[in-house]
mmCIF file of C-alpha atoms and ligand atoms in Angstrom:
data_model
loop_
_atom_site.group_PDB
_atom_site.id
_atom_site.type_symbol
_atom_site.label_atom_id
_atom_site.label_comp_id
_atom_site.label_asym_id
_atom_site.label_seq_id
_atom_site.Cartn_x
_atom_site.Cartn_y
_atom_site.Cartn_z
ATOM 1 C CA MET G 750 92.220 84.293 88.772
ATOM 2 C CA ASN G 751 92.655 88.088 88.921
ATOM 3 C CA ILE G 752 94.976 89.137 91.719
ATOM 4 C CA LEU G 753 95.262 92.741 92.903
ATOM 5 C CA ILE G 754 98.427 93.466 94.861
ATOM 6 C CA SER G 755 98.913 96.382 97.214
ATOM 7 C CA ASN G 756 100.961 97.236 100.301
ATOM 8 C CA ASP G 757 101.712 100.037 102.752
ATOM 9 C CA ASP G 758 105.466 100.338 102.140
ATOM 10 C CA GLY G 759 104.966 102.008 98.771
ATOM 11 C CA ILE G 760 105.017 100.792 95.180
ATOM 12 C CA TYR G 761 108.822 100.505 94.966
ATOM 13 C CA SER G 762 109.135 98.118 97.923
ATOM 14 C CA PRO G 763 111.111 94.924 97.211
ATOM 15 C CA GLY G 764 108.524 93.033 99.278
ATOM 16 C CA LEU G 765 105.746 94.011 96.861
ATOM 17 C CA LEU G 766 107.765 92.805 93.853
ATOM 18 C CA ALA G 767 108.555 89.518 95.629
ATOM 19 C CA LEU G 768 104.819 88.958 96.283
ATOM 20 C CA ALA G 769 103.857 89.887 92.702
ATOM 21 C CA LYS G 770 106.344 87.348 91.322
ATOM 22 C CA VAL G 771 104.928 84.530 93.455
ATOM 23 C CA ALA G 772 101.310 85.573 92.798
ATOM 24 C CA SER G 773 101.863 85.495 89.033
ATOM 25 C CA LYS G 774 102.157 81.683 89.302
ATOM 26 C CA PHE G 775 98.489 81.683 90.415
ATOM 27 C CA GLY G 776 96.834 84.141 88.061
ATOM 28 C CA SER G 777 96.840 87.507 86.372
ATOM 29 C CA VAL G 778 98.493 90.172 88.549
ATOM 30 C CA ARG G 779 97.907 93.901 88.760
ATOM 31 C CA ILE G 780 99.743 96.155 91.221
ATOM 32 C CA VAL G 781 97.985 99.175 92.742
ATOM 33 C CA ALA G 782 100.031 100.651 95.573
ATOM 34 C CA PRO G 783 100.720 103.935 97.398
ATOM 35 C CA ASP G 784 103.232 106.310 95.801
ATOM 36 C CA VAL G 785 104.962 106.796 99.170
ATOM 37 C CA GLU G 786 105.223 104.772 102.364
ATOM 38 C CA GLN G 787 101.966 104.532 104.342
ATOM 39 C CA SER G 788 103.041 102.207 107.168
ATOM 40 C CA SER G 789 100.954 102.377 110.382
ATOM 41 C CA MET G 790 98.210 104.339 108.605
ATOM 42 C CA GLY G 791 95.734 101.590 109.408
ATOM 43 C CA HIS G 792 92.475 101.648 107.464
ATOM 44 C CA ALA G 793 92.495 105.397 106.751
ATOM 45 C CA ILE G 794 90.717 106.526 103.591
ATOM 46 C CA THR G 795 91.088 109.795 101.686
ATOM 47 C CA SER G 796 87.786 111.652 101.449
ATOM 48 C CA ALA G 797 88.776 115.347 101.544
ATOM 49 C CA ARG G 798 90.563 115.415 98.155
ATOM 50 C CA PRO G 799 90.429 113.444 94.908
ATOM 51 C CA LEU G 800 92.763 110.559 94.095
ATOM 52 C CA ASN G 801 94.600 109.847 90.883
ATOM 53 C CA TYR G 802 96.846 107.103 89.581
ATOM 54 C CA LYS G 803 99.976 107.024 87.456
ATOM 55 C CA LYS G 804 100.992 104.012 85.408
ATOM 56 C CA THR G 805 104.304 102.764 86.773
ATOM 57 C CA PRO G 806 105.380 99.454 85.185
ATOM 58 C CA ILE G 807 107.432 97.346 87.583
ATOM 59 C CA GLU G 808 109.451 94.765 85.684
ATOM 60 C CA ASP G 809 106.782 93.063 83.525
ATOM 61 C CA PHE G 810 103.854 93.852 85.806
ATOM 62 C CA ASP G 811 100.977 96.221 85.174
ATOM 63 C CA ALA G 812 101.428 98.631 88.050
ATOM 64 C CA PHE G 813 99.780 101.866 89.172
ATOM 65 C CA ARG G 814 100.852 104.234 91.940
ATOM 66 C CA ILE G 815 98.245 106.210 93.825
ATOM 67 C CA ASN G 816 98.484 109.343 95.985
ATOM 68 C CA GLY G 817 96.551 107.697 98.794
ATOM 69 C CA THR G 818 96.442 105.140 101.565
ATOM 70 C CA PRO G 819 96.565 101.334 101.241
ATOM 71 C CA ALA G 820 92.753 101.147 101.585
ATOM 72 C CA ASP G 821 92.400 103.853 98.875
ATOM 73 C CA CYS G 822 94.586 101.789 96.538
ATOM 74 C CA VAL G 823 92.429 98.690 96.960
ATOM 75 C CA THR G 824 89.175 100.629 96.561
ATOM 76 C CA LEU G 825 90.342 102.396 93.401
ATOM 77 C CA GLY G 826 92.047 99.230 92.121
ATOM 78 C CA CYS G 827 88.840 97.208 92.484
ATOM 79 C CA PHE G 828 86.794 100.031 90.931
ATOM 80 C CA LEU G 829 89.021 100.142 87.842
ATOM 81 C CA TRP G 830 89.540 96.354 87.661
ATOM 82 C CA LYS G 831 86.117 94.982 88.535
ATOM 83 C CA GLU G 832 87.206 91.411 87.748
ATOM 84 C CA THR G 833 89.469 91.351 90.838
ATOM 85 C CA ASP G 834 89.036 88.041 92.704
ATOM 86 C CA VAL G 835 91.668 88.336 95.409
ATOM 87 C CA VAL G 836 93.543 91.166 97.142
ATOM 88 C CA LEU G 837 97.053 90.380 98.378
ATOM 89 C CA SER G 838 98.958 92.888 100.493
ATOM 90 C CA GLY G 839 102.683 92.988 101.261
ATOM 91 C CA ILE G 840 105.079 91.481 101.682
ATOM 92 C CA ASN G 841 105.430 94.052 104.469
ATOM 93 C CA LEU G 842 108.940 94.964 105.576
ATOM 94 C CA GLY G 843 108.402 94.079 109.228
ATOM 95 C CA PRO G 844 105.980 91.806 111.110
ATOM 96 C CA ASN G 845 102.324 92.610 111.846
ATOM 97 C CA LEU G 846 101.484 90.666 115.004
ATOM 98 C CA GLY G 847 99.071 91.003 117.906
ATOM 99 C CA ASN G 848 97.834 94.528 118.582
ATOM 100 C CA ALA G 849 99.906 95.904 115.697
ATOM 101 C CA ILE G 850 97.275 94.678 113.269
ATOM 102 C CA TRP G 851 94.954 97.448 114.522
ATOM 103 C CA HIS G 852 97.227 100.042 112.916
ATOM 104 C CA SER G 853 98.711 97.959 110.129
ATOM 105 C CA GLY G 854 98.297 99.465 106.670
ATOM 106 C CA THR G 855 99.295 96.097 105.218
ATOM 107 C CA LEU G 856 96.362 94.350 106.858
ATOM 108 C CA ALA G 857 94.044 97.292 106.049
ATOM 109 C CA ALA G 858 94.632 96.782 102.314
ATOM 110 C CA ALA G 859 93.612 93.112 102.616
ATOM 111 C CA LYS G 860 90.695 94.098 104.879
ATOM 112 C CA GLN G 861 89.433 96.629 102.340
ATOM 113 C CA GLY G 862 89.454 93.812 99.780
ATOM 114 C CA THR G 863 87.285 91.714 102.115
ATOM 115 C CA LEU G 864 84.899 94.652 102.688
ATOM 116 C CA LEU G 865 84.503 94.813 98.897
ATOM 117 C CA GLY G 866 83.600 91.122 98.767
ATOM 118 C CA LYS G 867 87.002 89.713 97.765
ATOM 119 C CA LYS G 868 89.327 87.399 99.601
ATOM 120 C CA GLY G 869 92.041 89.429 101.366
ATOM 121 C CA ILE G 870 95.429 88.104 102.464
ATOM 122 C CA ALA G 871 98.131 90.186 104.194
ATOM 123 C CA PHE G 872 101.793 89.086 104.214
ATOM 124 C CA SER G 873 104.515 90.401 106.541
ATOM 125 C CA THR G 874 108.034 89.338 107.462
ATOM 126 C CA PRO G 875 110.675 90.649 109.890
ATOM 127 C CA SER G 876 114.195 91.585 108.808
ATOM 128 C CA VAL G 877 117.363 89.882 109.958
ATOM 129 C CA SER G 878 119.812 92.646 110.933
ATOM 130 C CA GLY G 879 117.949 95.019 108.635
ATOM 131 C CA GLU G 880 118.067 92.666 105.621
ATOM 132 C CA TYR G 881 115.193 90.860 103.897
ATOM 133 C CA ASN G 882 115.702 87.547 102.125
ATOM 134 C CA PHE G 883 112.602 86.969 99.992
ATOM 135 C CA ASP G 884 114.120 83.954 98.182
ATOM 136 C CA ARG G 885 114.206 82.128 101.482
ATOM 137 C CA ILE G 886 110.482 82.564 102.197
ATOM 138 C CA GLU G 887 109.243 82.236 98.591
ATOM 139 C CA ARG G 888 108.485 78.511 98.903
ATOM 140 C CA PHE G 889 106.289 79.231 101.930
ATOM 141 C CA VAL G 890 104.423 82.096 100.268
ATOM 142 C CA ILE G 891 103.589 79.604 97.482
ATOM 143 C CA GLU G 892 102.465 77.023 100.051
ATOM 144 C CA VAL G 893 100.251 79.619 101.799
ATOM 145 C CA LEU G 894 98.637 80.706 98.520
ATOM 146 C CA GLU G 895 98.022 77.082 97.496
ATOM 147 C CA LEU G 896 96.301 76.548 100.836
ATOM 148 C CA LEU G 897 94.302 79.796 100.992
ATOM 149 C CA LEU G 898 93.236 80.363 97.396
ATOM 150 C CA LYS G 899 91.421 77.055 96.986
ATOM 151 C CA ASP G 900 88.595 77.791 99.480
ATOM 152 C CA SER G 901 86.311 80.782 99.865
ATOM 153 C CA ARG G 902 86.653 80.672 103.685
ATOM 154 C CA PRO G 903 88.402 82.116 105.590
ATOM 155 C CA ASN G 904 88.201 85.307 103.542
ATOM 156 C CA LEU G 905 90.547 87.526 105.590
ATOM 157 C CA ILE G 906 93.873 86.120 106.717
ATOM 158 C CA ASN G 907 96.883 87.770 108.352
ATOM 159 C CA VAL G 908 100.056 85.884 107.398
ATOM 160 C CA ASN G 909 103.448 86.454 109.039
ATOM 161 C CA LEU G 910 106.537 84.634 107.778
ATOM 162 C CA PRO G 911 109.662 84.182 109.938
ATOM 163 C CA PRO G 912 112.987 84.631 108.103
ATOM 164 C CA ASP G 913 113.617 80.881 107.884
ATOM 165 C CA PRO G 914 110.252 79.075 108.167
ATOM 166 C CA GLN G 915 109.912 75.444 109.193
ATOM 167 C CA GLY G 916 106.177 74.992 108.550
ATOM 168 C CA LEU G 917 102.736 76.578 108.809
ATOM 169 C CA LYS G 918 100.546 77.076 111.882
ATOM 170 C CA TRP G 919 97.009 78.431 112.245
ATOM 171 C CA THR G 920 97.037 80.955 115.085
ATOM 172 C CA LYS G 921 94.979 83.493 117.022
ATOM 173 C CA GLN G 922 95.822 87.181 117.393
ATOM 174 C CA SER G 923 97.870 87.776 120.555
ATOM 175 C CA VAL G 924 96.203 90.666 122.390
ATOM 176 C CA ARG G 925 97.041 90.043 126.073
ATOM 177 C CA HIS G 926 99.739 92.719 126.115
ATOM 178 C CA TYR G 927 99.843 96.060 124.342
ATOM 179 C CA ASP G 928 103.351 96.686 123.040
ATOM 180 C CA GLY G 929 103.005 100.351 122.097
ATOM 181 C CA MET G 930 104.823 102.876 124.288
ATOM 182 C CA VAL G 931 105.668 106.575 124.356
ATOM 183 C CA LYS G 932 109.335 107.526 124.792
ATOM 184 C CA PRO G 933 109.916 111.198 125.716
ATOM 185 C CA GLY G 934 113.094 112.928 124.578
ATOM 186 C CA THR G 935 114.465 116.323 123.598
ATOM 187 C CA ASP G 936 115.428 117.632 120.168
ATOM 188 C CA PRO G 937 118.761 119.441 119.448
ATOM 189 C CA MET G 938 117.076 122.742 120.429
ATOM 190 C CA GLY G 939 116.230 121.326 123.852
ATOM 191 C CA ARG G 940 112.509 121.110 123.086
ATOM 192 C CA GLN G 941 110.502 118.217 124.439
ATOM 193 C CA HIS G 942 109.274 115.661 121.923
ATOM 194 C CA TYR G 943 107.804 112.167 122.021
ATOM 195 C CA TRP G 944 108.544 109.030 120.027
ATOM 196 C CA TYR G 945 105.791 106.518 119.605
ATOM 197 C CA THR G 946 107.577 103.166 119.727
ATOM 198 C CA VAL G 947 107.167 99.526 120.767
ATOM 199 C CA THR G 948 108.365 97.538 123.722
ATOM 200 C CA PRO G 949 109.367 93.875 123.282
ATOM 201 C CA ILE G 950 106.864 91.346 124.575
ATOM 202 C CA GLU G 951 108.453 88.463 126.491
ATOM 203 C CA ASP G 952 105.816 85.883 127.357
ATOM 204 C CA THR G 953 103.400 85.054 124.567
ATOM 205 C CA ASP G 954 100.148 83.109 124.590
ATOM 206 C CA GLU G 955 100.390 79.594 123.209
ATOM 207 C CA ASP G 956 98.945 79.214 119.707
ATOM 208 C CA SER G 957 99.083 82.964 119.092
ATOM 209 C CA ASP G 958 100.620 84.630 116.047
ATOM 210 C CA ARG G 959 103.611 85.860 118.065
ATOM 211 C CA TRP G 960 104.106 82.428 119.655
ATOM 212 C CA ALA G 961 104.236 80.699 116.241
ATOM 213 C CA MET G 962 106.661 83.255 114.790
ATOM 214 C CA GLU G 963 109.004 82.910 117.791
ATOM 215 C CA ARG G 964 109.143 79.170 117.057
ATOM 216 C CA GLY G 965 109.907 79.625 113.372
ATOM 217 C CA TYR G 966 106.449 78.879 111.992
ATOM 218 C CA VAL G 967 104.554 80.811 109.372
ATOM 219 C CA SER G 968 101.562 82.223 111.281
ATOM 220 C CA LEU G 969 98.148 82.248 109.577
ATOM 221 C CA THR G 970 95.480 84.110 111.561
ATOM 222 C CA PRO G 971 91.928 84.034 110.203
ATOM 223 C CA LEU G 972 90.228 87.355 111.007
ATOM 224 C CA ARG G 973 86.682 88.671 110.918
ATOM 225 C CA ILE G 974 85.222 92.007 109.924
ATOM 226 C CA ASP G 975 82.469 91.878 112.565
ATOM 227 C CA LEU G 976 84.034 93.125 115.817
ATOM 228 C CA THR G 977 80.885 92.562 117.904
ATOM 229 C CA ASP G 978 81.600 91.023 121.311
ATOM 230 C CA GLU G 979 78.981 88.230 121.147
ATOM 231 C CA THR G 980 79.368 87.287 124.832
ATOM 232 C CA ALA G 981 78.865 90.882 126.004
ATOM 233 C CA LEU G 982 75.900 91.275 123.668
ATOM 234 C CA ALA G 983 74.220 88.118 125.013
ATOM 235 C CA GLN G 984 74.840 89.264 128.611
ATOM 236 C CA ALA G 985 73.500 92.757 127.870
ATOM 237 C CA ASN G 986 70.365 91.280 126.263
ATOM 238 C CA GLN G 987 69.869 88.956 129.228
ATOM 239 C CA HIS G 988 70.235 91.916 131.591
ATOM 240 C CA ALA G 989 67.805 94.012 129.525
ATOM 241 C CA ALA G 990 65.271 91.166 129.537
ATOM 242 C CA GLY G 991 65.619 90.993 133.357
ATOM 243 C CA ILE G 992 64.938 94.731 133.682
ATOM 244 C CA SER G 993 61.866 94.611 131.408
ATOM 245 C CA ARG G 994 60.474 91.650 133.406
ATOM 246 C CA GLY G 995 61.048 93.937 136.360
HETATM 247 MN MN1 MN M 35 104.827 98.727 106.131
#
């Protein structure tokens, strides 16, 4: 199995190396990742200038750094390595839960893999007091890959690992609350500025990604590319049929 690994934290992230080491137990690994951090860039692609890559061996891995976004890395990686079967992204330094997955570069890399016909899996984990312990979650990353690599469906999965997991749970994306907020402030010159930040969410929906993580479970959320609201579409068609019957 040919495994392409990318992320949004940049090619030198310890989370990317931790994922590459685990993935190498499952197949042949190639790393194609952004040259600098691209967190919260979502699924942006670079179309106004050309991209290039530089070979950047990381330990024993074939690795390439690209002057682009996570989605660019996966596109170029799959173009240059056509035999790619699976795209893994992460392990992100920080969780990607609920509404955050709309702007997650980590998920976007996996999503770009799925758009190109590959299986895409995104991995994220929160820190404990600013520290990341990848040894502690390694066993669970292995368990997740054993589970997800054996079937073709689901083909896009968002995985979040708590610092000290006690098992796996399939979950849904928690979207009831939006946790983004704007915090105004002033700079040292007295000029107004604005920080885009997050507010903690207290009550979480049962069986959601956030709910599972709060209880110490690895959260696996199967996602789809098609965002169509099927209920709204059916209602709109029904309404349109009513109008045409007049
Ligand atoms: Mn990141």
